[in-house]
Amino acid sequence: MNGKVLLVDDEPHITRNLEKVIPWSMLGLEIIGTAKNGVEALELLQSEPADLVLCDIRMPVMDGLELVRHIRERSMPCDIIMLTGYQDFSYTRAAIQYGVKDYILKPIPYDELTGVIARVMSEQRNKRMQLKEEQRKLSRIIDIANEKILYDVLLDYTDITPDNWLMAGQEQQLGNPQYTVIVLDIDAGSADAKDWREWPDKERKIWNFAVCNVLRETLQLAHLHNSVIQMRDGEWCVLIQGGASESGSSREQGAVQMKQWAEMLLDSVKHNAKLQLHAGIYDKVAAMTELSTAYKAVQRGMQLSTETVAIAFYSSELAGGFETGRTLWDIAERLIGAMKRGDAAGVDEEQKRIADQLQKAGGSAEGRLKPLLHFLALHLMRELKEADLLPRELEEALWRKMDLHFSVKDLFAAIRQASDEGVARSTDKRKHSERQMVDAKQFIDRYLYRDLSVEDAATHVGLSTSHFSLLFKQTFGETFIEYITRQRMETAKSLLLETPKSVAQIAKEVGYAERRYFTKVFMKYTGQIPTEYRMALQGEIAPVSLDEEPGEWR
């Protein structure tokens, strides 16, 4: 697509020469019109925006500099090259102030002007490409942030509000959008996935990343507004905004559309990533507030299904009314939660509940219980691996056992072995984290009155800043900054009460180089400036201190 050029000069022979001599087509430009003065030029620009304006300075009615001023005030996105027969510094200075790209003296050197035009348009193209790339990167950053939010929503970790969304976008405009929910999963226990199970962790991560990209690109090519969230190793949740049912089609037609989307995704992964996945679809579109229910229903259905099909629909109700399956699934979810918390008693309690369910079902139900336990064991192993609670050696040993398709008793033993290992490792991790936090607290208390940052404390215990901040809040119930501020303010209160030291001295002793900043923090913490606090405790009326200016803090 060619760029647009407007020629502005009160001398017709100048505009005619410009039209004929400059190789506009070669430069990727076309002339949208000519004007004899600034007023005509503005009218043309308002009706058809230009990318480049070539403009004389001295013209009747409205001169070139006045035209440029109007263009800039109206934020018209065009570059300007000035043409003039006057070599006057005041003109040059005004042109520079208005951001004119270049200043060409008459008689016009057309070869030089052609080179200037080529340079200006090249800069425009580069700027557009850079802006497009920055927008692409920003869009991806926003997508990543929103996918993290959606991950938390799917797992019911958070309540969704418009404020959760980074830069809001369509979600806020639509209020409560409807999503088609498709879960894509590798059948980890199948013979087809045996090679995948033997891949090292690094190779699996690369493959997981590649599948994510394939899914996103496929949906983008289909012009579907989507989010692709990796839920765990070998499992993705695809959310497609809207569905066929929104356009007035019947529910059956909506199901056909959902299935076509799932087939498209499976075919694309098979073709590009060379792996066979299975797809589970929630049987209706889900609102944002229903996403967690929809995802868990599909995941549960896929894990407990005894049928081997590429695509299946699932609802929030367990098919066939097999309550033992639902109960065992609920127990498994609680068991996983207890393991992640390092709650050994909770793990033991849930293991007993599984044993009770097996006892109640009796031997006659073994044919139905065996695949259920098999899938629950797979689910448990994958969740433990995702939480880094399953050592590679044990994982390989459990896979070997699972491949043998042994009895209900053996399957329960595998579940017990995996859960015991999981809670033990979780407990060890928790104890290690607790030791790290105790060490961090001692470090903070030791250097409390220095210029101490969260990075200093995190580095001291060998953690990333983000992970340290999370553990600190979980352990002590307040953030790093809140803890330091509270400790400093409590020390300052004691010094104000027990010593005659000035506010400036106390500020330095508790780690604040600036007295004014200390006073501001103290007032926010106590509701009083330091001298008011001191006098109130001593039962006196606080005078205006010479080293404080109360008006600054109120």
XYZ file of C-alpha atoms in Angstrom:
554
model
C 0.000 0.000 0.000
C 1.440 3.336 -1.132
C 2.003 6.251 1.206
C 0.140 9.529 0.681
C 1.793 12.871 -0.198
C 0.377 16.403 -0.191
C 2.168 19.201 -2.103
C 1.668 22.775 -0.814
C 3.064 25.784 -2.728
C 1.525 28.974 -4.075
C 3.570 28.700 -7.275
C 1.841 26.240 -9.683
C 5.017 25.486 -11.666
C 6.702 24.284 -8.451
C 3.950 21.764 -7.693
C 3.882 20.650 -11.363
C 7.633 20.054 -11.347
C 7.404 18.152 -8.075
C 4.666 15.938 -9.512
C 6.688 15.155 -12.664
C 10.319 15.055 -11.527
C 10.204 13.130 -8.229
C 9.899 9.307 -8.841
C 6.902 8.903 -6.525
C 6.003 5.323 -7.544
C 9.559 4.162 -6.987
C 9.439 5.711 -3.533
C 6.175 3.891 -2.764
C 4.163 7.112 -2.666
C 1.191 8.685 -4.429
C 0.082 12.327 -4.511
C -3.348 12.933 -2.966
C -3.522 16.596 -4.052
C -1.958 20.008 -4.225
C -2.755 23.208 -2.326
C -1.856 26.895 -2.852
C -1.876 27.826 0.846
C -2.212 26.488 4.378
C -6.006 26.781 4.522
C -6.490 24.597 1.426
C -3.902 22.148 2.742
C -5.728 21.739 6.083
C -9.020 21.074 4.295
C -7.365 18.375 2.181
C -5.656 16.803 5.195
C -8.932 16.652 7.117
C -10.641 14.825 4.254
C -7.714 12.507 3.454
C -4.777 12.134 5.855
C -1.275 12.184 4.361
C 1.965 10.495 5.413
C 4.167 13.276 4.044
C 3.653 17.004 3.369
C 6.013 19.045 1.160
C 5.322 22.666 2.033
C 6.542 26.120 1.032
C 7.047 28.629 3.862
C 6.037 31.940 2.288
C 2.414 31.655 1.048
C -0.655 33.940 1.121
C -3.672 33.449 3.479
C -1.807 30.964 5.720
C 1.944 30.465 5.446
C 3.836 27.212 5.851
C 4.875 27.687 9.483
C 1.288 28.470 10.501
C 0.153 25.356 8.630
C 2.731 23.241 10.466
C 1.568 24.669 13.807
C -2.056 23.691 13.026
C -0.955 20.206 11.919
C 0.905 19.636 15.201
C -1.878 21.074 17.362
C -4.366 18.698 15.711
C -1.943 15.755 16.135
C -2.062 14.838 12.448
C 0.399 11.930 12.020
C 2.458 13.146 9.066
C 6.056 14.152 8.424
C 6.832 17.548 6.906
C 9.602 18.755 4.591
C 9.826 22.555 4.196
C 10.659 24.188 0.848
C 11.760 27.835 0.839
C 13.671 30.436 -1.093
C 14.651 32.251 2.119
C 17.721 31.229 4.083
C 16.574 32.829 7.320
C 17.623 31.382 10.694
C 14.335 32.419 12.317
C 12.463 30.242 9.809
C 14.840 27.376 10.408
C 14.488 27.667 14.173
C 10.650 27.733 13.968
C 10.669 24.718 11.640
C 12.864 22.781 14.072
C 10.561 23.661 16.974
C 7.607 22.176 15.094
C 9.469 18.969 14.343
C 9.919 19.497 10.600
C 11.932 16.622 9.127
C 14.071 18.658 6.732
C 14.536 22.116 5.242
C 15.235 22.365 1.454
C 16.276 25.666 -0.181
C 14.969 26.754 -3.563
C 15.809 26.370 -6.361
C 14.983 22.799 -5.453
C 17.828 20.268 -5.920
C 15.551 17.388 -6.991
C 18.126 14.631 -6.535
C 18.774 15.810 -2.986
C 15.027 16.128 -2.301
C 14.457 12.595 -3.626
C 17.070 11.301 -1.201
C 15.497 13.206 1.698
C 12.034 11.838 0.863
C 13.426 8.290 0.649
C 15.108 8.699 4.047
C 11.998 10.146 5.709
C 9.741 7.372 4.365
C 12.278 4.719 5.381
C 12.232 6.144 8.913
C 8.420 6.018 8.858
C 8.402 2.370 7.789
C 10.983 1.442 10.411
C 9.008 3.303 13.056
C 5.801 1.483 12.074
C 7.579 -1.873 12.154
C 9.083 -1.084 15.550
C 5.706 0.034 16.887
C 4.058 -3.112 15.513
C 6.725 -5.287 17.157
C 6.351 -3.432 20.474
C 2.581 -3.848 20.293
C 3.032 -7.548 19.565
C 5.328 -7.917 22.578
C 2.999 -5.904 24.801
C 0.043 -7.953 23.609
C 1.922 -11.155 24.464
C 2.843 -9.793 27.915
C -0.818 -8.974 28.522
C -1.828 -12.448 27.295
C 0.697 -14.097 29.632
C -0.547 -12.062 32.594
C -4.180 -12.808 31.800
C -3.382 -16.500 31.246
C -1.878 -16.573 34.752
C -5.101 -15.052 36.069
C -7.149 -17.597 34.101
C -4.957 -20.392 35.502
C -5.861 -19.245 39.024
C -9.541 -18.961 38.040
C -9.603 -22.469 36.532
C -8.120 -23.923 39.703
C -10.471 -21.811 41.840
C -7.568 -19.969 43.464
C -9.119 -16.531 43.031
C -12.346 -14.661 42.360
C -12.402 -12.863 39.049
C -13.080 -9.134 38.898
C -12.479 -6.585 36.120
C -9.575 -5.200 38.154
C -7.761 -8.545 37.816
C -7.238 -8.048 34.107
C -4.126 -6.335 32.850
C -5.275 -3.380 30.756
C -8.765 -4.953 30.828
C -9.522 -5.096 27.075
C -12.516 -6.948 25.683
C -13.189 -8.863 28.881
C -14.185 -5.692 30.691
C -16.209 -4.434 27.737
C -18.173 -7.668 27.509
C -18.834 -7.863 31.239
C -19.001 -11.638 31.680
C -17.873 -13.332 28.439
C -18.839 -16.887 27.525
C -16.154 -19.480 26.805
C -15.972 -22.835 25.089
C -13.798 -24.989 27.367
C -11.629 -27.674 25.727
C -9.115 -29.692 27.736
C -6.349 -31.371 25.718
C -4.448 -34.150 27.417
C -1.926 -36.826 26.642
C -3.183 -40.182 27.890
C -0.233 -40.600 30.235
C -1.053 -44.197 31.080
C -1.466 -45.457 27.520
C 1.041 -47.465 25.526
C 1.206 -44.603 22.988
C 2.610 -42.322 25.683
C 5.316 -44.716 26.851
C 8.056 -42.890 24.931
C 6.816 -39.547 26.279
C 7.019 -40.850 29.863
C 10.659 -41.785 29.331
C 11.692 -38.372 28.047
C 13.895 -36.329 30.412
C 12.274 -33.328 32.074
C 14.062 -30.819 29.822
C 12.776 -32.514 26.670
C 9.238 -32.636 28.080
C 9.339 -28.912 28.853
C 10.424 -28.130 25.301
C 7.606 -30.296 23.971
C 5.048 -28.676 26.284
C 6.166 -25.255 25.047
C 5.969 -26.379 21.410
C 2.425 -27.713 21.832
C 1.346 -24.422 23.434
C 2.676 -22.536 20.419
C 0.983 -24.900 17.969
C -2.361 -24.467 19.728
C -2.074 -20.663 19.822
C -1.031 -20.379 16.173
C -3.823 -22.698 15.051
C -6.450 -20.652 16.885
C -5.006 -17.373 15.599
C -5.141 -18.619 12.012
C -8.794 -19.520 12.611
C -9.365 -15.943 13.896
C -10.652 -17.196 17.242
C -10.250 -15.055 20.364
C -8.548 -17.540 22.669
C -6.386 -18.300 25.675
C -4.195 -21.406 25.946
C -3.194 -22.305 29.507
C -0.864 -25.180 30.343
C -2.382 -26.692 33.465
C 0.299 -29.307 34.089
C 2.763 -31.529 32.244
C 0.922 -32.846 29.173
C -2.386 -31.043 29.800
C -3.740 -27.773 28.387
C -6.985 -25.911 28.773
C -8.101 -24.003 25.680
C -10.646 -21.236 26.189
C -12.352 -19.937 23.054
C -14.372 -16.831 23.663
C -17.950 -17.245 22.474
C -19.533 -20.227 20.775
C -21.993 -21.127 18.076
C -24.899 -20.977 20.527
C -24.405 -17.211 20.903
C -25.349 -16.587 17.267
C -28.782 -18.130 17.677
C -27.837 -21.652 16.570
C -29.246 -24.627 18.392
C -27.338 -26.368 21.150
C -26.713 -29.294 18.788
C -25.143 -26.990 16.239
C -23.064 -25.453 18.995
C -21.789 -28.913 19.933
C -20.857 -29.571 16.307
C -18.856 -26.335 16.219
C -17.066 -27.190 19.498
C -16.167 -30.639 18.157
C -14.823 -29.134 14.937
C -12.580 -26.838 16.951
C -11.303 -29.772 19.020
C -10.627 -31.814 15.861
C -8.755 -28.880 14.347
C -6.538 -28.606 17.444
C -5.847 -32.337 17.690
C -4.969 -32.558 13.984
C -2.645 -29.571 14.242
C -0.773 -31.010 17.255
C -0.513 -34.408 15.585
C 0.809 -32.870 12.371
C 3.211 -30.339 13.925
C 4.248 -31.911 17.248
C 3.925 -35.562 16.153
C 1.953 -36.584 19.243
C -1.574 -37.832 19.785
C -3.690 -36.004 22.344
C -7.246 -36.517 23.555
C -9.809 -33.754 23.945
C -12.547 -33.241 26.496
C -15.174 -30.552 25.890
C -17.499 -28.977 28.418
C -20.976 -29.564 27.034
C -22.005 -25.892 27.087
C -20.399 -22.480 26.993
C -19.237 -21.340 30.439
C -19.258 -17.872 31.943
C -16.123 -16.598 33.642
C -17.573 -17.503 37.027
C -18.223 -21.075 35.814
C -14.766 -21.782 34.394
C -13.463 -23.635 37.448
C -16.531 -25.915 37.535
C -16.260 -26.540 33.796
C -12.543 -27.329 33.845
C -12.780 -29.663 36.838
C -15.765 -31.442 35.324
C -13.914 -32.100 32.059
C -10.676 -33.081 33.785
C -12.508 -35.457 36.121
C -14.491 -36.956 33.261
C -11.377 -37.553 31.165
C -9.487 -39.125 34.053
C -12.330 -41.420 35.123
C -13.591 -42.413 31.674
C -13.089 -46.050 30.751
C -13.674 -45.361 27.047
C -10.816 -44.597 24.672
C -12.079 -41.877 22.336
C -10.319 -38.929 20.765
C -13.034 -36.399 21.658
C -15.751 -36.558 24.321
C -18.208 -34.144 25.929
C -18.540 -33.865 29.686
C -20.957 -32.122 32.021
C -20.746 -31.170 35.676
C -22.659 -34.367 36.521
C -20.810 -37.684 36.617
C -22.232 -39.948 33.933
C -23.991 -43.155 34.934
C -24.592 -42.108 38.514
C -21.509 -44.007 39.706
C -21.116 -42.282 43.050
C -18.042 -44.287 44.068
C -16.154 -42.641 41.197
C -17.216 -39.165 42.312
C -16.341 -39.931 45.945
C -12.922 -41.337 45.060
C -12.207 -38.296 42.890
C -13.127 -35.924 45.723
C -10.935 -37.920 48.102
C -8.059 -37.764 45.603
C -8.378 -33.961 45.373
C -8.252 -33.668 49.175
C -5.334 -36.119 49.281
C -3.366 -33.992 46.798
C -4.118 -30.846 48.793
C -2.906 -32.475 52.018
C 0.295 -33.648 50.335
C 1.081 -30.187 48.975
C 0.571 -28.737 52.473
C 2.797 -31.394 54.027
C -0.159 -32.529 56.151
C 0.763 -36.123 57.051
C -2.346 -36.634 59.210
C -4.568 -35.386 56.373
C -2.895 -37.754 53.896
C -3.376 -40.680 56.274
C -7.058 -39.767 56.725
C -7.715 -39.649 52.965
C -5.904 -42.963 52.432
C -8.245 -44.523 54.997
C -11.231 -43.070 53.159
C -10.064 -44.690 49.905
C -9.712 -48.008 51.735
C -13.240 -47.589 53.167
C -14.667 -46.941 49.690
C -12.961 -50.039 48.319
C -14.349 -52.083 51.220
C -17.882 -50.787 50.658
C -17.746 -51.477 46.930
C -16.791 -55.104 47.537
C -15.250 -57.613 45.167
C -18.172 -57.507 42.716
C -17.210 -53.958 41.720
C -13.549 -54.733 41.056
C -14.028 -54.490 37.294
C -15.266 -50.924 37.669
C -12.926 -49.920 40.503
C -9.731 -51.029 38.799
C -9.796 -48.490 35.941
C -10.946 -45.806 38.399
C -7.993 -46.422 40.691
C -5.684 -46.632 37.700
C -6.733 -43.177 36.533
C -6.617 -41.769 40.067
C -3.066 -43.074 40.469
C -2.100 -41.406 37.163
C -3.745 -38.158 38.253
C -1.951 -38.286 41.584
C 1.444 -38.894 39.949
C 1.023 -36.023 37.512
C -0.037 -33.606 40.256
C 2.925 -34.644 42.407
C 5.305 -34.180 39.498
C 3.843 -30.739 38.778
C 4.447 -29.763 42.416
C 8.010 -31.201 42.269
C 7.140 -33.767 44.942
C 7.843 -36.925 42.902
C 11.498 -37.942 42.472
C 12.399 -39.260 39.033
C 13.375 -42.726 40.323
C 10.016 -43.228 42.053
C 8.159 -41.901 39.030
C 9.873 -44.437 36.760
C 9.200 -47.259 39.246
C 5.506 -46.339 39.467
C 5.179 -46.148 35.674
C 6.649 -49.656 35.402
C 4.080 -50.909 37.905
C 1.227 -49.106 36.151
C 2.217 -50.656 32.826
C 1.663 -54.123 34.337
C -2.104 -53.448 34.897
C -2.097 -55.196 38.263
C -4.877 -55.690 40.820
C -6.965 -53.186 42.823
C -4.886 -53.997 45.877
C -1.650 -53.240 44.028
C -3.095 -50.035 42.594
C -4.058 -48.861 46.071
C -0.543 -49.691 47.261
C 0.880 -47.547 44.439
C -1.389 -44.650 45.468
C -0.295 -45.038 49.080
C 3.401 -45.166 48.093
C 3.124 -42.058 45.913
C 1.161 -40.074 48.500
C 3.502 -41.033 51.353
C 6.502 -39.941 49.302
C 4.724 -36.751 48.313
C 3.867 -35.694 51.856
C 7.379 -36.564 53.069
C 9.001 -34.408 50.394
C 6.469 -31.633 50.955
C 7.215 -31.700 54.681
C 10.955 -31.567 53.981
C 10.446 -28.622 51.625
C 8.279 -26.869 54.184
C 10.842 -27.400 56.949
C 13.611 -26.153 54.674
C 11.521 -23.097 53.801
C 10.829 -22.474 57.477
C 14.558 -22.638 58.222
C 15.224 -20.209 55.388
C 12.625 -17.796 56.760
C 14.052 -17.982 60.284
C 17.504 -17.259 58.828
C 16.046 -14.381 56.777
C 14.332 -12.895 59.824
C 17.543 -13.016 61.830
C 19.383 -11.350 58.954
C 16.724 -8.609 58.721
C 16.725 -8.006 62.466
C 20.520 -7.802 62.466
C 20.639 -5.212 59.678
C 17.248 -3.598 60.316
C 18.673 -0.102 60.669
C 20.584 -0.151 57.408
C 19.310 0.534 53.892
C 18.041 -3.040 53.533
C 16.159 -4.253 50.444
C 14.129 -7.380 49.753
C 16.806 -8.365 47.201
C 19.438 -8.334 49.986
C 17.379 -10.672 52.173
C 16.456 -12.977 49.268
C 20.101 -13.251 48.164
C 21.165 -14.044 51.733
C 18.977 -17.185 51.827
C 19.527 -18.132 48.170
C 16.033 -17.456 46.798
C 14.607 -15.393 43.983
C 12.989 -12.133 45.083
C 9.481 -13.257 44.064
C 9.724 -16.652 45.803
C 11.240 -15.075 48.916
C 8.426 -12.493 49.087
C 5.798 -15.237 48.789
C 7.382 -17.432 51.487
C 7.918 -14.472 53.811
C 4.254 -13.463 53.592
C 3.085 -17.069 54.073
C 5.372 -17.551 57.081
C 4.945 -14.277 58.953
C 1.586 -13.026 57.684
C 2.989 -9.715 56.450
C 5.187 -8.513 53.622
C 8.902 -7.780 53.907
C 8.246 -4.018 53.810
C 5.426 -4.258 56.363
C 7.677 -6.229 58.731
C 10.623 -3.817 58.465
C 8.379 -0.779 58.837
C 6.636 -2.229 61.903
C 9.932 -3.142 63.576
C 11.423 0.275 62.882
C 8.342 2.141 64.065
C 8.061 0.114 67.288
C 11.730 0.821 68.015
C 11.193 4.508 67.267
C 8.212 4.600 69.666
C 10.376 3.136 72.420
C 13.168 5.632 71.776
C 10.732 8.550 71.813
C 9.355 7.416 75.146
C 12.547 6.313 76.876
C 15.219 8.733 75.589
C 15.572 12.496 75.107
C 17.012 12.012 71.606
C 15.765 14.305 68.845
C 13.535 13.081 66.049
C 16.409 13.453 63.568
C 18.666 11.235 65.730
C 15.981 8.603 66.183
C 15.235 8.595 62.435
C 18.875 7.764 61.687
C 19.023 5.093 64.396
C 16.050 3.206 62.966
C 17.298 3.331 59.381
C 15.924 6.513 57.821
C 18.448 8.933 56.379
C 15.797 11.601 55.812
C 14.005 12.926 58.900
C 11.088 14.169 56.846
C 10.463 10.766 55.290
C 10.715 9.138 58.719
C 8.127 11.575 60.084
C 5.796 10.826 57.198
C 6.062 7.056 57.753
C 5.665 7.470 61.525
C 2.511 9.531 61.112
C 1.027 6.983 58.728
C 1.839 4.207 61.223
C 0.649 5.927 64.437
C -1.576 8.767 63.270
C 0.722 11.313 64.993
C 3.980 13.054 64.195
C 6.830 11.940 66.499
C 6.767 14.976 68.835
C 2.991 14.710 69.253
C 3.371 11.023 70.071
C 6.120 11.717 72.623
C 4.190 14.508 74.383
C 0.937 12.555 74.400
C 2.617 9.658 76.226
C 4.220 12.051 78.665
C 0.870 13.786 79.299
C 1.965 17.101 77.814
C 0.728 19.237 74.946
C 3.090 18.912 72.043
C 4.820 22.122 71.020
C 5.811 22.723 67.416
C 9.245 21.124 67.144
C 12.065 23.050 65.504
C 13.094 20.003 63.513
C 9.551 19.221 62.306
C 7.133 21.036 60.066
C 3.706 19.567 60.856
C 2.028 21.227 57.916
C 4.008 18.991 55.568
C 2.525 15.781 56.949
C -1.124 16.694 57.234
